[in-house]
Short mmCIF file of C-alpha atoms in Angstrom, two decimals:
data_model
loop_
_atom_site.label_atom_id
_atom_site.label_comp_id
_atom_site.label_asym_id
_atom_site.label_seq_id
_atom_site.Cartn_x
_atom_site.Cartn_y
_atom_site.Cartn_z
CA UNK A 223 0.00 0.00 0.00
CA UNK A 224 0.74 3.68 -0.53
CA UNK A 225 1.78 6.00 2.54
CA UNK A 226 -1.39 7.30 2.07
CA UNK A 227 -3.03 3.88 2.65
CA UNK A 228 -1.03 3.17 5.42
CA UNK A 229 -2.20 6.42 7.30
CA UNK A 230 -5.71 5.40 6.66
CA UNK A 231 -5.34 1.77 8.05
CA UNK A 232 -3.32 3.13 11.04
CA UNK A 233 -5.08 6.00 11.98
CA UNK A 234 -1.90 7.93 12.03
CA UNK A 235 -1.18 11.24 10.21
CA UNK A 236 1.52 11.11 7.20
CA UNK A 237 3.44 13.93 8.32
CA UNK A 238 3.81 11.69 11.88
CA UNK A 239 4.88 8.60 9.68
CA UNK A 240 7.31 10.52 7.81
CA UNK A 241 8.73 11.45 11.21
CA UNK A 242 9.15 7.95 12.08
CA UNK A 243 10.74 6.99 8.89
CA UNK A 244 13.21 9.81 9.64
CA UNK A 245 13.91 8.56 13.23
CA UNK A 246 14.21 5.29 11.91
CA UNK A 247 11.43 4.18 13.91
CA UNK A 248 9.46 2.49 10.75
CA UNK A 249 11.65 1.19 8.01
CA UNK A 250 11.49 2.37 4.83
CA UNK A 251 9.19 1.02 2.81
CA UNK A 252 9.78 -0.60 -0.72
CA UNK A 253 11.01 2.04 -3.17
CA UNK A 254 8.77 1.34 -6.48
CA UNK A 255 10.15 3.90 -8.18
CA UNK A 256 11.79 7.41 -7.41
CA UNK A 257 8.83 9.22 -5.70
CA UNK A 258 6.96 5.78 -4.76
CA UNK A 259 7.05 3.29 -1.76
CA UNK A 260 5.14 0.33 -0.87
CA UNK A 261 4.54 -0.45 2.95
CA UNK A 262 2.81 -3.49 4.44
CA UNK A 263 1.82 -5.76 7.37
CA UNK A 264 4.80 -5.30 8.95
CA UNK A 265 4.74 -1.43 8.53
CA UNK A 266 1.44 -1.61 10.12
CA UNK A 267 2.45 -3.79 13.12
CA UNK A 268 5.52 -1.50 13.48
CA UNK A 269 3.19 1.67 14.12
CA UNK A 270 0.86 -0.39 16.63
CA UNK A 271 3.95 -1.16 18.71
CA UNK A 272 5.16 2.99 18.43
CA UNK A 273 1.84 4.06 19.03
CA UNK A 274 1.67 1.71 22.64
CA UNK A 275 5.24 2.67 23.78
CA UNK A 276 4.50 6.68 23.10
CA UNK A 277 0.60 6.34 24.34
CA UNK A 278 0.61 3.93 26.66
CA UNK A 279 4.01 3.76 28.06
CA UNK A 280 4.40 6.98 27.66
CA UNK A 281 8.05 6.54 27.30
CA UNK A 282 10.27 9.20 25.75
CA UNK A 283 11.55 8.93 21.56
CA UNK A 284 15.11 7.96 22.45
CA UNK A 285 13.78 4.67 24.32
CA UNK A 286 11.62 4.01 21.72
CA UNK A 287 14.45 4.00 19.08
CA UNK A 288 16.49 1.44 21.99
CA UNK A 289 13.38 -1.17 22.13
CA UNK A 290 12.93 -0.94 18.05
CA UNK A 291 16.67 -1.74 17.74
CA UNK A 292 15.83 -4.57 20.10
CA UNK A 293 12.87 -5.97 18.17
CA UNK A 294 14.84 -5.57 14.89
CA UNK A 295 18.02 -7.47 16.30
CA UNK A 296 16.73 -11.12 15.46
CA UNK A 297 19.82 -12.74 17.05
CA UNK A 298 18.43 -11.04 20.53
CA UNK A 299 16.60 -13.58 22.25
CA UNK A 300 13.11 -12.53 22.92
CA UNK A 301 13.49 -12.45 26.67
CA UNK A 302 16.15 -10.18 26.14
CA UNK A 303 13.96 -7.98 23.84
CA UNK A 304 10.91 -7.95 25.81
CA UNK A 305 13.62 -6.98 28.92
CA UNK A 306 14.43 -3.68 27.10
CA UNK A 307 11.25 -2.83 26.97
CA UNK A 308 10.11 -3.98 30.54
CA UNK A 309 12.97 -2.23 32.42
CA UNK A 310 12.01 0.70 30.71
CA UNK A 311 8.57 1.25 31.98
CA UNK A 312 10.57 1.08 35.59
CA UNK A 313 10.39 4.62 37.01
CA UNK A 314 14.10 5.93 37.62
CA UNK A 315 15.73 5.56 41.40
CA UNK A 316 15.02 8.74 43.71
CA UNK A 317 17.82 7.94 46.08
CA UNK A 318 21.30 7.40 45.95
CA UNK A 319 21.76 3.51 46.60
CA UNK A 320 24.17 4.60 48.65
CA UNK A 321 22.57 5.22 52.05
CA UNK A 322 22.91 2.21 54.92
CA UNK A 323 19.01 2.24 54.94
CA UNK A 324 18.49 1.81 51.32
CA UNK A 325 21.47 -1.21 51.26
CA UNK A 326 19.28 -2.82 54.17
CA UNK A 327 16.21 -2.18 52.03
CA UNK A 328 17.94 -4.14 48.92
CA UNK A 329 19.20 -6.60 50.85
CA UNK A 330 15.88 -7.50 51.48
CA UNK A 331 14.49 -7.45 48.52
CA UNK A 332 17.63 -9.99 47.31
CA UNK A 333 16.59 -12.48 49.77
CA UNK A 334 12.96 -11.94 49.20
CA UNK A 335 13.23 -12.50 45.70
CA UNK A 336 15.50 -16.18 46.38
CA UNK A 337 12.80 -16.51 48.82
CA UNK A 338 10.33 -17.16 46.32
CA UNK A 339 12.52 -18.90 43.90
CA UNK A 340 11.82 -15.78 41.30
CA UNK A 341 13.97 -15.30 38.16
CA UNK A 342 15.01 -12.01 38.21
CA UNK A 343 18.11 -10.32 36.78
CA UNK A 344 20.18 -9.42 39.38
CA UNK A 345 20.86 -5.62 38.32
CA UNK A 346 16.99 -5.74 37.57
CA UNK A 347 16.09 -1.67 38.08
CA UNK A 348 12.92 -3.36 39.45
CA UNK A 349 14.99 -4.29 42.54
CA UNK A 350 15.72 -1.02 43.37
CA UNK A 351 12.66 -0.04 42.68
CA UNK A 352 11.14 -2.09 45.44
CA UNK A 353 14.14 -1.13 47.79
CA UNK A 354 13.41 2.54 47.54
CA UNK A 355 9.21 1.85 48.41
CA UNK A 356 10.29 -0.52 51.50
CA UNK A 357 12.52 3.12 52.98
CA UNK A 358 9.69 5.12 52.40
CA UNK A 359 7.29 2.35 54.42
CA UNK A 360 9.72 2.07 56.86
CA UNK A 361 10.44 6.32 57.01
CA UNK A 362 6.76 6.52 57.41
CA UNK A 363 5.86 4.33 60.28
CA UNK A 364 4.24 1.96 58.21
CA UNK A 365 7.24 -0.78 58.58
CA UNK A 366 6.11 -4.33 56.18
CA UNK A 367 7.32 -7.50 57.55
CA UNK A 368 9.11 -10.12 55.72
CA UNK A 369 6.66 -12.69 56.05
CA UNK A 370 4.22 -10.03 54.92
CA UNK A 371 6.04 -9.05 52.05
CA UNK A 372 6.34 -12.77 50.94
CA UNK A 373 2.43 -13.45 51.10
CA UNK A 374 2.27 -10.52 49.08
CA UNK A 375 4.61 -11.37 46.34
CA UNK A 376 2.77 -15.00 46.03
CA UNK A 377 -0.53 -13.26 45.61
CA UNK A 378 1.12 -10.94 42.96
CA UNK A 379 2.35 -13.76 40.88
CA UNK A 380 -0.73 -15.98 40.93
CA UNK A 381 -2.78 -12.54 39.47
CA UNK A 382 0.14 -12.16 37.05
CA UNK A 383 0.65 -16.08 35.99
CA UNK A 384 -3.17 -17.00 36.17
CA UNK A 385 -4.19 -14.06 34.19
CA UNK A 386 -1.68 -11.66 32.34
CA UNK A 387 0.52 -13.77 31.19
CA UNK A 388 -1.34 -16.11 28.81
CA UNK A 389 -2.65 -12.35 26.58
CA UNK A 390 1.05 -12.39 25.73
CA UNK A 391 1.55 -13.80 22.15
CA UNK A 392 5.27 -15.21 22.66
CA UNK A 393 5.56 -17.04 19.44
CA UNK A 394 3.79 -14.39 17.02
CA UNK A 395 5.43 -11.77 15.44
CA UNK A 396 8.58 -9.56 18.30
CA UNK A 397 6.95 -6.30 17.51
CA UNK A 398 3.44 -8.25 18.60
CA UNK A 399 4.53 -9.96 21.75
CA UNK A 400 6.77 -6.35 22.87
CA UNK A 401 3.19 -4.97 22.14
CA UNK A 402 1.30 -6.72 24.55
CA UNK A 403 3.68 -6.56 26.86
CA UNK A 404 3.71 -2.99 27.26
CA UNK A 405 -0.27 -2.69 27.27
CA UNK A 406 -0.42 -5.31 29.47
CA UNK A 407 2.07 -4.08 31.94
CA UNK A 408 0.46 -0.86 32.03
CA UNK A 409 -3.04 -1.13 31.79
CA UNK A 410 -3.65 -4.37 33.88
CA UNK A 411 -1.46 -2.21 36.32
CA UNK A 412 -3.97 0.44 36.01
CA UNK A 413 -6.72 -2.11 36.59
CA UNK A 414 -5.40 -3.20 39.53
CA UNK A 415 -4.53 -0.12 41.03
CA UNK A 416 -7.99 1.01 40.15
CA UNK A 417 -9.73 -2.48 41.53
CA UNK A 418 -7.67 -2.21 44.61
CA UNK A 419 -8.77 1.31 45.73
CA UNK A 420 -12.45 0.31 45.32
CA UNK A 421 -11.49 -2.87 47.45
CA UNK A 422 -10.74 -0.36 50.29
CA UNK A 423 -13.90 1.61 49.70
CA UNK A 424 -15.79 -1.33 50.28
CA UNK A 425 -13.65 -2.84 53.23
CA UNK A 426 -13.42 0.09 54.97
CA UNK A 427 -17.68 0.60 54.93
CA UNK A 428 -17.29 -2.66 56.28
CA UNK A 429 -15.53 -2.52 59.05
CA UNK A 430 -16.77 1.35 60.01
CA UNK A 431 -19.69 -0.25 59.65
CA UNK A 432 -19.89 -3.20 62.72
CA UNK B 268 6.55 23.56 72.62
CA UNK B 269 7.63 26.59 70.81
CA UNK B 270 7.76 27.15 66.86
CA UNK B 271 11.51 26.71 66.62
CA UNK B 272 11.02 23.23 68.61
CA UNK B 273 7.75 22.34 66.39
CA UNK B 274 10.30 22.73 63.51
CA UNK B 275 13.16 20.76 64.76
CA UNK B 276 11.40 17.78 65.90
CA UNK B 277 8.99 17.53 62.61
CA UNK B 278 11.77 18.41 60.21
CA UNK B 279 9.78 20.97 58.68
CA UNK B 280 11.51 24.67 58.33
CA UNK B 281 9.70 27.29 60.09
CA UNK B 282 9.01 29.42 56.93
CA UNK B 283 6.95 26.32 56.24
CA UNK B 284 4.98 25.70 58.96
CA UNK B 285 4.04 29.46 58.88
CA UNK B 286 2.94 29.12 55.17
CA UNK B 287 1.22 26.25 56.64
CA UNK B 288 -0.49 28.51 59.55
CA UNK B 289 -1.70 30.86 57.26
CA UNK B 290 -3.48 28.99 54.57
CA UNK B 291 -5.29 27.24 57.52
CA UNK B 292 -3.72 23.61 57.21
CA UNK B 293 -2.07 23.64 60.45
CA UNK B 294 -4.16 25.12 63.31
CA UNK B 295 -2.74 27.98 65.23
CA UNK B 296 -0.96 27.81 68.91
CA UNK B 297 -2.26 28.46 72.15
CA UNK B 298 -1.06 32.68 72.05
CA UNK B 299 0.81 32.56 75.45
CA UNK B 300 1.92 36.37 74.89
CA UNK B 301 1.49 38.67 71.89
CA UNK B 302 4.70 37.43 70.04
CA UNK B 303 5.15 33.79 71.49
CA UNK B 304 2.59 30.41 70.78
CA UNK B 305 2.93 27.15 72.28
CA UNK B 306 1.91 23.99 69.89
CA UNK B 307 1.77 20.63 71.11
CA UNK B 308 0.89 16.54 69.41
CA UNK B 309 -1.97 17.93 67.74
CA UNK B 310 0.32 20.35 65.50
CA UNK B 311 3.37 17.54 65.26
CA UNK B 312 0.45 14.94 63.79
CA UNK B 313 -0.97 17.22 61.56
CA UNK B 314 2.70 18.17 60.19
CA UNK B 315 3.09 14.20 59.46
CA UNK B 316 -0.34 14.37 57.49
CA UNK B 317 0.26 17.09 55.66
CA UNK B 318 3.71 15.73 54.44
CA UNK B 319 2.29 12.28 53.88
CA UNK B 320 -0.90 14.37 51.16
CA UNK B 321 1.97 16.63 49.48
CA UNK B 322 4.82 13.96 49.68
CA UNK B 323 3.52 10.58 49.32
CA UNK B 324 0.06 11.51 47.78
CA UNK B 325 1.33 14.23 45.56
CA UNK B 326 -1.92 16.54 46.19
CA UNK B 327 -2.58 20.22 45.70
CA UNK B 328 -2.64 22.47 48.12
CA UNK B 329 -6.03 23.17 47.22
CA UNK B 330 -7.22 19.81 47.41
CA UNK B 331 -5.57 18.85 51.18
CA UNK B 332 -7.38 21.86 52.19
CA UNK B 333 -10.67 19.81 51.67
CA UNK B 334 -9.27 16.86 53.06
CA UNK B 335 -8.68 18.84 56.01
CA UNK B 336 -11.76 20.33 56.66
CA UNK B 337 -12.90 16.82 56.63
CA UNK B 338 -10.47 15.84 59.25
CA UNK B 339 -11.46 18.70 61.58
CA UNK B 340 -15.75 18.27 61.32
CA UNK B 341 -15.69 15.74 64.12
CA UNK B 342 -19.54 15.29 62.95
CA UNK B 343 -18.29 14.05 59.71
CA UNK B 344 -18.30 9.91 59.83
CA UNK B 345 -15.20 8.80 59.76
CA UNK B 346 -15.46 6.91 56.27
CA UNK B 347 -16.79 9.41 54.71
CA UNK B 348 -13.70 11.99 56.06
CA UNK B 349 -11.44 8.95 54.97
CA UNK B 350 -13.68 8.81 51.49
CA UNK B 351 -12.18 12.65 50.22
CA UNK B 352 -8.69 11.92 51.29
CA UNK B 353 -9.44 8.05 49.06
CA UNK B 354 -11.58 9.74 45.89
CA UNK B 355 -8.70 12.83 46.14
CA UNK B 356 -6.11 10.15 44.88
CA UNK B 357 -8.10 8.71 42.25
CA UNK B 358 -7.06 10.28 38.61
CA UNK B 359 -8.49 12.50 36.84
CA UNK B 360 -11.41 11.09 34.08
CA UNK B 361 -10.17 11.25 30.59
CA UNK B 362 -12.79 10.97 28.48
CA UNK B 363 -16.00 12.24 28.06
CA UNK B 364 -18.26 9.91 29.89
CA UNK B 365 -21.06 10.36 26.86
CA UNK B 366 -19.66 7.86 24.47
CA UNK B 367 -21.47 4.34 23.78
CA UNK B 368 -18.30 2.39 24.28
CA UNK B 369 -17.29 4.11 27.61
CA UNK B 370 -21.35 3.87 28.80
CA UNK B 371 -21.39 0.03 27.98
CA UNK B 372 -17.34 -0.11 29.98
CA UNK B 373 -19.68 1.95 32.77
CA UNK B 374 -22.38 -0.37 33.21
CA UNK B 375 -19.85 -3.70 33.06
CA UNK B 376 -18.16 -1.85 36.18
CA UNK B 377 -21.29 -0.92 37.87
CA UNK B 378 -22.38 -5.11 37.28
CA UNK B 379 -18.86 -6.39 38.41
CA UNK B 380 -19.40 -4.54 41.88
CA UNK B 381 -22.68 -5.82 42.44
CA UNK B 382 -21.62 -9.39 41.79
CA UNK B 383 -18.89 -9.23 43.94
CA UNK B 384 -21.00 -7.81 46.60
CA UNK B 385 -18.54 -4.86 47.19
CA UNK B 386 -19.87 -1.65 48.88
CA UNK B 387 -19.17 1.07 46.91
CA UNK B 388 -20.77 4.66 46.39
CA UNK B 389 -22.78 4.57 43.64
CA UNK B 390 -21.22 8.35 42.08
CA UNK B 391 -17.16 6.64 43.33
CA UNK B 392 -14.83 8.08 40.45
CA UNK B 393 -13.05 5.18 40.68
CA UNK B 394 -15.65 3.57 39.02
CA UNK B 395 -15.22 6.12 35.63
CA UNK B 396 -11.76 5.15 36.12
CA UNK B 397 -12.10 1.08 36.08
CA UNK B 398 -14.44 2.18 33.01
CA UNK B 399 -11.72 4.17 31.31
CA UNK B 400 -9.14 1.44 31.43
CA UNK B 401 -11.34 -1.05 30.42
CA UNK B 402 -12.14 0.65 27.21
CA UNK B 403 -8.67 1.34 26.12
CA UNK B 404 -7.69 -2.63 26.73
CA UNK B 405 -10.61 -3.25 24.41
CA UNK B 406 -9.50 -0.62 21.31
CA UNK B 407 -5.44 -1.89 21.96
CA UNK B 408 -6.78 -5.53 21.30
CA UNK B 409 -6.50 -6.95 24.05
CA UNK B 410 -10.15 -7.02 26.25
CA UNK B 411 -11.47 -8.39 29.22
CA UNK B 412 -13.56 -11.23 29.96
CA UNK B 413 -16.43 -10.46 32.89
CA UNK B 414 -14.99 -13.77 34.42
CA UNK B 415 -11.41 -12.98 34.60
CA UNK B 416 -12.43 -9.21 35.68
CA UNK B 417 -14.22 -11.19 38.65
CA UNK B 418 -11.11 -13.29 39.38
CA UNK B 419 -8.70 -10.45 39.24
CA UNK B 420 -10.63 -7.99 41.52
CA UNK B 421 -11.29 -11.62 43.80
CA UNK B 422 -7.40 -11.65 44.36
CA UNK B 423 -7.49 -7.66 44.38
CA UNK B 424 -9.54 -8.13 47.87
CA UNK B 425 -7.27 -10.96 48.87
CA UNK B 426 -4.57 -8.26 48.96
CA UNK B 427 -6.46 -5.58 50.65
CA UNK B 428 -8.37 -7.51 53.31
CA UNK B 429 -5.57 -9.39 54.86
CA UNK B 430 -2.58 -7.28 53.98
CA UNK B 431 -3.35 -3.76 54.10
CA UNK B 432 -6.54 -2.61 55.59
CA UNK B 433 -5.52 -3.88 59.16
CA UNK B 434 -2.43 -1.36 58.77
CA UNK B 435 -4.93 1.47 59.22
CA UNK B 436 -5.36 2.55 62.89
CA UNK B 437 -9.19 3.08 62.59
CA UNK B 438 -10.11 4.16 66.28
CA UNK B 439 -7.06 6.52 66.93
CA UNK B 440 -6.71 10.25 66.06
CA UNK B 441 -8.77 11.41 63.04
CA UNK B 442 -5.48 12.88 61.51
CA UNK B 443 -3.14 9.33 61.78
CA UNK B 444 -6.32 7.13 60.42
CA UNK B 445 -6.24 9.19 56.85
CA UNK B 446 -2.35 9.76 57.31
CA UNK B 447 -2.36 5.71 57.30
CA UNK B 448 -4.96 5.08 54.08
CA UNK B 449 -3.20 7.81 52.34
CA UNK B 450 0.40 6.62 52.86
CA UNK B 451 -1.03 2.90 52.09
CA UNK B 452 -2.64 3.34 49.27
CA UNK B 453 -0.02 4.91 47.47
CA UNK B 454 2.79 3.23 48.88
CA UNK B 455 1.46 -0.41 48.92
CA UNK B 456 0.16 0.52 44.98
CA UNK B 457 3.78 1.07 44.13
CA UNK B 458 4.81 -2.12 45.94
CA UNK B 459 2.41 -4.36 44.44
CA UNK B 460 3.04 -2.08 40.82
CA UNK B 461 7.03 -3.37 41.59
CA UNK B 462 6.20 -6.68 42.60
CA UNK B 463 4.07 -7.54 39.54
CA UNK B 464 7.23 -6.88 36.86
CA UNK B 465 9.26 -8.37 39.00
CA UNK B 466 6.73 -11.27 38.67
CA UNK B 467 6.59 -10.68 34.47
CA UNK B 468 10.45 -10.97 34.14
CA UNK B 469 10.42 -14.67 36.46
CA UNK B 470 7.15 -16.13 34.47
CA UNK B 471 8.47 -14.06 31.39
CA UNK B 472 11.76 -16.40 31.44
CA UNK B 473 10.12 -19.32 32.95
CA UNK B 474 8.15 -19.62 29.43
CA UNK B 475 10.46 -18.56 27.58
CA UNK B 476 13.26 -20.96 29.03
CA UNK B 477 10.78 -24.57 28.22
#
């Protein structure tokens, strides 16, 4: 189809795809002759995946560019790939790791995470992450107990291996499966967050309530 | 105690806590002479809340104002004092609420909450919220079934009932009860937000890795 087709299909202005073909976002489509180019399935797939990183992951052009070179690197394995685009939904650290507080914190989280037998790289940003929300807790007088910490993590995973998991399509097209990923990771998150504050609405009429 | 002290043991600077005094967040001192005021718990606690709405809760000045006024109408019920601090967090609605697809995402909400039995205000923004996200998972591809909606917000109350709602110091100070909710409900959210892609990455390789 005809750049003008493709902007039709995808919903997405020409001057935008032009952009992308200039950040080398979308490849270039199939020169048919000097003023021509075809584009296809995989053009269309491409601007799906842009459109969920920028919309829904809101993430920033330059990470963009990192994932794409990820999904286009077919000697990457795709844990790898859908790792560059996972870590970079993680919000940056706050703190300096530095502080004896914070390296009690991620200490925790270390053991926690052998605890449960997870499979997590060990320079994970998601570690920190974690780390960083235990000081605050802790800072705040609301201190969380390991054991407490554990039961929550097993919850976690069974809502995340029972039901988010199987959306992902892991042996369809990279640009697909890096796709769902990122809507999944952020929207189900939303859910959750969302399902979890009306959980306390109705918990806390409850026990008001008696 | 005098202002200086009020400052050193809350951390806050005195410029601060005057800014505080005179929009009306903190309440003034006992006037012992015409330049000097004594404060005491009541001004140290609502310090802690105020940091834990700005801080942790990221709310406007305008806003914790409201919440507030709540906390100091001792005829207001407590949970519905703890319900403008709770709806205060929720985000903003995105969408016009007038479209078909975001009525039908309404009424699916609306159903889901009466089947589970939940007690939740009828007018809740977090409702319009739950709405919101469920229509964008349906126009990204990837929508919802009514019985894995029921599942996930089953496991959602799993979480709140026995991990976080008996955190909340319900017959203590007004101030300290919404401190708590506040401080949990964004804090815990991260947790469980961290917790979840730490989950992704483990089940992520575990499928991958078979």
């Amino acid at each position: 189809m005809r750049i003008s087709q493709l902007s039709a299909v995808s919903g997405v202005p020409i001057p935008t795809i032009k952009y992308y073909l200039r950040e080398g976002l979308l490849p270039q489509g199939e020169q048919t002759s000097a003023t021509r180019a075809e584009y296809g399935d995989r053009h269309l797939r491409r601007l799906r995946l842009i459109r969920a990183l920028l919309e829904v992951g809101r993430l920033p052009v330059a990470t963009i560019s990192e994932i794409i070179a990820a999904v286009e690197d077919e000697d990457m394995p795709l844990h790898t790939m859908l790792g560059t685009a996972h870590y970079a939904l993680a919000s940056p650290a706050e703190h300096a790791p530095g502080d004896p507080e914070h390296v009690r914190a991620r200490e925790r989280v270390d053991r926690l995470i052998d605890a449960l037998g997870w499979t997590v790289h060990p320079e994970a940003p998601t570690r920190e992450e974690l780390a960083q929300v235990l000081v605050r807790l802790d800072q705040l007088g609301m201190p969380t107990s390991d054991e407490g910490l554990r039961e929550y993590a097993a919850l976690t995973m069974r809502l995340v291996a029972e039901h988010e998991m199987g959306k992902i399509p892991f042996h369809g097209a990279r640009e697909t499966a890096v796709e769902s990923l990122v809507v999944g990771t952020v929207l189900y998150g939303k859910a959750f967050d969302v399902l979890r504050r009306l959980a306390h609405e109705s918990e806390s009429a409850r026990i008001l309530s008696t």
